[in-house]
Amino acid sequence: MYTISKTMVTGFALGDGMDTERQKDGSGLPAFGRRTFLTMAAAAGAAVFLASHAPAVAAAVADADKKILWLRGAGCGGCTASFLNGGNPDILAAIENIRIELSYHDGLMGQQGIFIDEKQGNTERFNSIARMDNLINAGGYLLVVEGAIPNGPDGSGKYGVIGSRIRNGQIESLTMKTAFRDAAENADAILAIGTCAAFGGISAAGGSATDARGVAYTGSSRFKGIMGELGMKKDVINVPGCPPHPDWLLLTIADMVTGAPIETDDYRRPAAFFREAVHTSCPRRGYYDDARRDGSLAEGRCLYNLGCKGPVAYADCPVRRWNAGASMCTQTGGPCIACVEPEFPDAFSPFFSRIEDRNLLGGINIDTGAKIILGGAVLGAGIHAVKRIAIGDSDREEEPPKEKGKRGL
Amino acid sequence: MVRIVIDPVTRTTGGLRFAAEMRDGSVVDARCSGTTYRGFEQMLVGRDPMDVVYYTQRICGMCSTPHAIAAAGAVESLCEASGEVPKDALVIRNILNGLAWIRSHVENLYLSFLPDLADPFYWELLKFSDTGTALYGELASRFNVPGYASAVMTAPGSAYADAVRCVKLIGETEAILSGRSPHGPAIVPGGVTARPTASDLSRLKSNYAAIVDFLERRLTAPLSLDQWLANTHAGTPDPNYILDHVNALPLKDLSAGKGWNDMMLFTVFGSRMMSSDFLALPVYIELDTLGGYPLLDQLIGFLNHGAFYRVRDGYAPLDAAQADAYQVAPGFTAGSLQNLFASAESPDPARIAEQVGSSFYTYSGAGLAVPPAGGETIPAGSAADIDYAGQKYSFVKAPRYGGVPCEVGPMARMINSREPFIFNIMKMLHDSNSRFAAGKRYTMTSVYTRALSRMQETLVVARWLGDWINNDLEVHDSARRYCVPVTLKSGRAGACLTEAPRGMLGHWIRVDHNSRIAGYQIVSPTTWNASPRDNETRYGPMELSTIGIKTTPRGNMPGSEANPLSLYHIIRSFDPCVSCAVHTIRGK
């Protein structure tokens, strides 16, 4: 089982049964202080779990009273927008009542960076950069990274500047790369949210000259993550998605601030959310099984022939649905584009081309590939075979051997 | 000489820096910089044109829908399919776009702009009178950002909390048709993928009612949305209505229940003209003296394209000459505002060109101003070239309309449509200059007019949204069509201009002989508003609107350089979105 850091799990009696942890207030609700929400959410079904246990989740997180430093690099702000769509616990309740203290977030905070001549203006009450410095110096926070980290030009990181600061009596640009390095150094735990921060995502798509990197990975390569570039070694949890579902974010944050162990897959995604292929529970799955597949958009049936990547994308969108259960991509007729996968978008575009036409299968015979997919739709093992090919087998060899076998599935 | 640098400007999408040089207490020079380079369009070269919607909507997590509409429109123009897109698809696009506008405006007002009115500075300013104390109490208890030190509280303001819930509700409403929000996949070249069911329709209607409930509670109560618009917007409203309305409000009690909704509180106390000149009140925050365009020798303009399709099959992507082609008509008005009593000019998209004299880019050819259709961007390739104190100082380019920098966004649209409420407010400001004593100089455009425009436009769009949802959207049946197949043509170009909530948005596409993308160019609203100087050293609109101002609306107070609220008000009133502004493409 993968744990965030040694210090955070000290004193945790892993494997405690729920029976021994009933709350003493007579509510009958399990006490969550030592539990991982993700595991329980997976067991109970996340929606049911959240509906029935939101107050208990809130209570557990309230005890943790953890500060969050949220850095935003090259991205669109969509992860924050999705975060604000948070269903359960309601995001304001999370900030107000359960005291997840969002100490630094440049899109939401009251302060701003302010400098007069070559001096920092004001204190952290008014100055966001002073606040960031103080947080980093105090340490012990959860670092949330949104957006990719530009490394260009020439490794300077100056394609991504997120503020100014004073060094040696002079004002200078603070790059996302430098801010990340400083903040990661003193963080208790690191969470990369969205596919840009987790894997580079859209920001690192082929053709871009910014040399944008994910935190721990770029694509499926750990060597190319910004931490590899900086020579840092720290544990990172990835919650990808373009955007990530707010439940994924809030539950993972809840787990991390309470120091619970998180079971992850090969790419350090919480297994509870990224275990099953989208295809498995797709609302249009019946049409697939009946071989009624649309040849043009907006016909209402299976989207496989329109390029749907649901069979090779691993996320619980179909059972969770989006925006408080309103819908999801394939339900509304949009093909899945596998936005949670390490090699998104390049391995999955053209988005409207079938998986086998896309040469996703690394040059193996198209007929064979199609059979793997068709078989894989029924047999999980087949799917994994296809997936391993799809995400780029060659890069996987770069992973140190000890990382293998950590898969918690 | 004092130099103030705000970096980062927070409560935007990030990557914005603003520097101001102060002399004798006034801003004499300003530099607005985008500090992130994203290389977004470079990655599109060589890709399948059908993919541009899903790529370009990821430029911006707030304006995902407008980018999708512009990208789909560019491909439809390329494929000569604009006239074929079915009516039902256009209705759904209108609904998604209308929701995006309301969400964007609510986010700017409540999460970005209005919180600055709860700054502790205003407590120091207002605490000396009962009305002032009551006013600050309202400002802080409504608009405070959670965790930020207003003078009286740290919890989020009631309006802030209300707005976050409304934003979430709008996301849920979008997702009914778009699959999810943000970055739903429903908008595609040729139409939309969604086919609304009866239950979708009933959820849309009930969510719409809840959104209107929020807007009425915050902005029009005790009047309904329809009553407010009937009194201020429709037909030829009585110019004295707003004065009579605010005159009737009780000064002993500034609570929302007494008619002091957020819009009225702002209309009265955000203006010296309204509060002091007309109502003789002792307290006010003179936002009507900030962020306008005083009659300097630099030209400025107000520009918008058409937005929201007419409810019929097909549309004209670039035909600005047809004033009737869109619900919001295209328009251009010169910044002198001499022609307010005549209609706005009809803009010509061919007059748009971008310059890079102050931007971290170069052009390969000899041209200094390049139209987006043939645009290119070669970014500064070495770290040493990226210096915010240098001659080039921004990753945002400088688009100009016939050489003139233009403000885009809600205020430009309201000016160009001569919207009656905003028109009357501007006229009152103008007339006040002659009516009252010297020294009380108001510009017709200002932070005050800009924020009021955003509020009024939110209400107008909400009204249209009701029509689309309640009257035009129908349940799917076999006779309805939502998408037409588009046929890619090689060696061609296409373009789509539209309006995002923040202003004019254009996508230009060129494809090679293999029908792959050869060039893609985007000019987004913030590229206009946050543009740096151009080759003739003309300021961009945000820069120009700060020239001459003091650090606070009351002048320079002790220590106010370290908390220059005037600059915060002005910058956030433009609703800058740097994610959108710094994408750029290598053409060729």
mmCIF file of N, CA, C and O in Angstrom, chain B residues 243-272:
data_model
loop_
_atom_site.group_PDB
_atom_site.id
_atom_site.type_symbol
_atom_site.label_atom_id
_atom_site.label_comp_id
_atom_site.label_asym_id
_atom_site.label_seq_id
_atom_site.Cartn_x
_atom_site.Cartn_y
_atom_site.Cartn_z
ATOM 1 N N LEU B 243 -32.905 57.644 -10.834
ATOM 2 C CA LEU B 243 -32.805 58.624 -9.757
ATOM 3 C C LEU B 243 -33.994 58.519 -8.805
ATOM 4 O O LEU B 243 -33.842 58.548 -7.586
ATOM 5 N N ASP B 244 -35.187 58.405 -9.384
ATOM 6 C CA ASP B 244 -36.381 58.254 -8.536
ATOM 7 C C ASP B 244 -36.265 56.996 -7.686
ATOM 8 O O ASP B 244 -36.633 56.988 -6.511
ATOM 9 N N HIS B 245 -35.743 55.950 -8.314
ATOM 10 C CA HIS B 245 -35.638 54.661 -7.621
ATOM 11 C C HIS B 245 -34.680 54.762 -6.426
ATOM 12 O O HIS B 245 -35.024 54.354 -5.316
ATOM 13 N N VAL B 246 -33.496 55.329 -6.620
ATOM 14 C CA VAL B 246 -32.544 55.400 -5.515
ATOM 15 C C VAL B 246 -32.977 56.429 -4.474
ATOM 16 O O VAL B 246 -32.688 56.273 -3.282
ATOM 17 N N ASN B 247 -33.685 57.466 -4.906
ATOM 18 C CA ASN B 247 -34.187 58.455 -3.970
ATOM 19 C C ASN B 247 -35.137 57.863 -2.951
ATOM 20 O O ASN B 247 -35.242 58.336 -1.818
ATOM 21 N N ALA B 248 -35.836 56.825 -3.364
ATOM 22 C CA ALA B 248 -36.844 56.225 -2.490
ATOM 23 C C ALA B 248 -36.242 55.230 -1.495
ATOM 24 O O ALA B 248 -36.941 54.737 -0.607
ATOM 25 N N LEU B 249 -34.954 54.936 -1.628
ATOM 26 C CA LEU B 249 -34.358 53.942 -0.732
ATOM 27 C C LEU B 249 -34.063 54.563 0.633
ATOM 28 O O LEU B 249 -33.639 55.720 0.710
ATOM 29 N N PRO B 250 -34.274 53.811 1.741
ATOM 30 C CA PRO B 250 -34.070 54.369 3.085
ATOM 31 C C PRO B 250 -32.587 54.452 3.452
ATOM 32 O O PRO B 250 -31.847 53.500 3.223
ATOM 33 N N LEU B 251 -32.155 55.579 4.003
ATOM 34 C CA LEU B 251 -30.743 55.717 4.358
ATOM 35 C C LEU B 251 -30.429 55.226 5.763
ATOM 36 O O LEU B 251 -29.273 55.074 6.133
ATOM 37 N N LYS B 252 -31.452 54.989 6.535
ATOM 38 C CA LYS B 252 -31.218 54.515 7.910
ATOM 39 C C LYS B 252 -30.777 53.056 7.914
ATOM 40 O O LYS B 252 -30.120 52.601 8.833
ATOM 41 N N ASP B 253 -31.188 52.350 6.897
ATOM 42 C CA ASP B 253 -30.954 50.906 6.888
ATOM 43 C C ASP B 253 -30.504 50.494 5.490
ATOM 44 O O ASP B 253 -31.265 50.595 4.535
ATOM 45 N N LEU B 254 -29.260 50.082 5.370
ATOM 46 C CA LEU B 254 -28.714 49.752 4.051
ATOM 47 C C LEU B 254 -28.789 48.251 3.760
ATOM 48 O O LEU B 254 -28.076 47.745 2.904
ATOM 49 N N SER B 255 -29.627 47.532 4.468
ATOM 50 C CA SER B 255 -29.673 46.089 4.266
ATOM 51 C C SER B 255 -30.398 45.752 2.966
ATOM 52 O O SER B 255 -31.191 46.545 2.439
ATOM 53 N N ALA B 256 -30.085 44.563 2.459
ATOM 54 C CA ALA B 256 -30.640 44.141 1.170
ATOM 55 C C ALA B 256 -32.169 44.092 1.229
ATOM 56 O O ALA B 256 -32.848 44.374 0.249
ATOM 57 N N GLY B 257 -32.707 43.747 2.396
ATOM 58 C CA GLY B 257 -34.148 43.633 2.546
ATOM 59 C C GLY B 257 -34.871 44.956 2.340
ATOM 60 O O GLY B 257 -36.074 44.995 2.084
ATOM 61 N N LYS B 258 -34.150 46.070 2.449
ATOM 62 C CA LYS B 258 -34.765 47.388 2.284
ATOM 63 C C LYS B 258 -34.599 47.914 0.859
ATOM 64 O O LYS B 258 -34.745 49.107 0.609
ATOM 65 N N GLY B 259 -34.245 47.046 -0.050
ATOM 66 C CA GLY B 259 -34.099 47.480 -1.435
ATOM 67 C C GLY B 259 -32.659 47.757 -1.833
ATOM 68 O O GLY B 259 -32.378 48.053 -2.987
ATOM 69 N N TRP B 260 -31.739 47.663 -0.850
ATOM 70 C CA TRP B 260 -30.318 47.891 -1.161
ATOM 71 C C TRP B 260 -29.686 46.598 -1.663
ATOM 72 O O TRP B 260 -28.811 46.027 -1.029
ATOM 73 N N ASN B 261 -30.151 46.132 -2.819
ATOM 74 C CA ASN B 261 -29.481 44.969 -3.407
ATOM 75 C C ASN B 261 -28.074 45.386 -3.832
ATOM 76 O O ASN B 261 -27.719 46.561 -3.791
ATOM 77 N N ASP B 262 -27.255 44.412 -4.257
ATOM 78 C CA ASP B 262 -25.850 44.709 -4.557
ATOM 79 C C ASP B 262 -25.719 45.763 -5.651
ATOM 80 O O ASP B 262 -24.829 46.608 -5.619
ATOM 81 N N MET B 263 -26.633 45.701 -6.626
ATOM 82 C CA MET B 263 -26.541 46.648 -7.740
ATOM 83 C C MET B 263 -26.876 48.068 -7.270
ATOM 84 O O MET B 263 -26.213 49.028 -7.659
ATOM 85 N N MET B 264 -27.880 48.202 -6.410
ATOM 86 C CA MET B 264 -28.232 49.536 -5.913
ATOM 87 C C MET B 264 -27.146 50.074 -4.987
ATOM 88 O O MET B 264 -26.796 51.257 -5.042
ATOM 89 N N LEU B 265 -26.611 49.203 -4.129
ATOM 90 C CA LEU B 265 -25.546 49.628 -3.222
ATOM 91 C C LEU B 265 -24.384 50.175 -4.046
ATOM 92 O O LEU B 265 -23.815 51.222 -3.732
ATOM 93 N N PHE B 266 -24.070 49.463 -5.130
ATOM 94 C CA PHE B 266 -22.957 49.883 -5.976
ATOM 95 C C PHE B 266 -23.314 51.137 -6.773
ATOM 96 O O PHE B 266 -22.511 52.058 -6.906
ATOM 97 N N THR B 267 -24.528 51.164 -7.307
ATOM 98 C CA THR B 267 -24.950 52.308 -8.128
ATOM 99 C C THR B 267 -24.864 53.609 -7.332
ATOM 100 O O THR B 267 -24.424 54.638 -7.844
ATOM 101 N N VAL B 268 -25.261 53.555 -6.065
ATOM 102 C CA VAL B 268 -25.270 54.773 -5.254
ATOM 103 C C VAL B 268 -23.892 55.052 -4.658
ATOM 104 O O VAL B 268 -23.321 56.124 -4.861
ATOM 105 N N PHE B 269 -23.341 54.064 -3.943
ATOM 106 C CA PHE B 269 -22.135 54.363 -3.165
ATOM 107 C C PHE B 269 -20.840 54.136 -3.936
ATOM 108 O O PHE B 269 -19.763 54.480 -3.452
ATOM 109 N N GLY B 270 -20.934 53.562 -5.138
ATOM 110 C CA GLY B 270 -19.744 53.435 -5.963
ATOM 111 C C GLY B 270 -19.490 54.675 -6.802
ATOM 112 O O GLY B 270 -18.592 54.682 -7.639
ATOM 113 N N SER B 271 -20.294 55.705 -6.571
ATOM 114 C CA SER B 271 -20.237 56.883 -7.435
ATOM 115 C C SER B 271 -20.332 58.171 -6.626
ATOM 116 O O SER B 271 -21.246 58.341 -5.822
ATOM 117 N N ARG B 272 -19.402 59.073 -6.864
ATOM 118 C CA ARG B 272 -19.514 60.385 -6.214
ATOM 119 C C ARG B 272 -20.653 61.190 -6.841
ATOM 120 O O ARG B 272 -21.391 61.883 -6.150
#
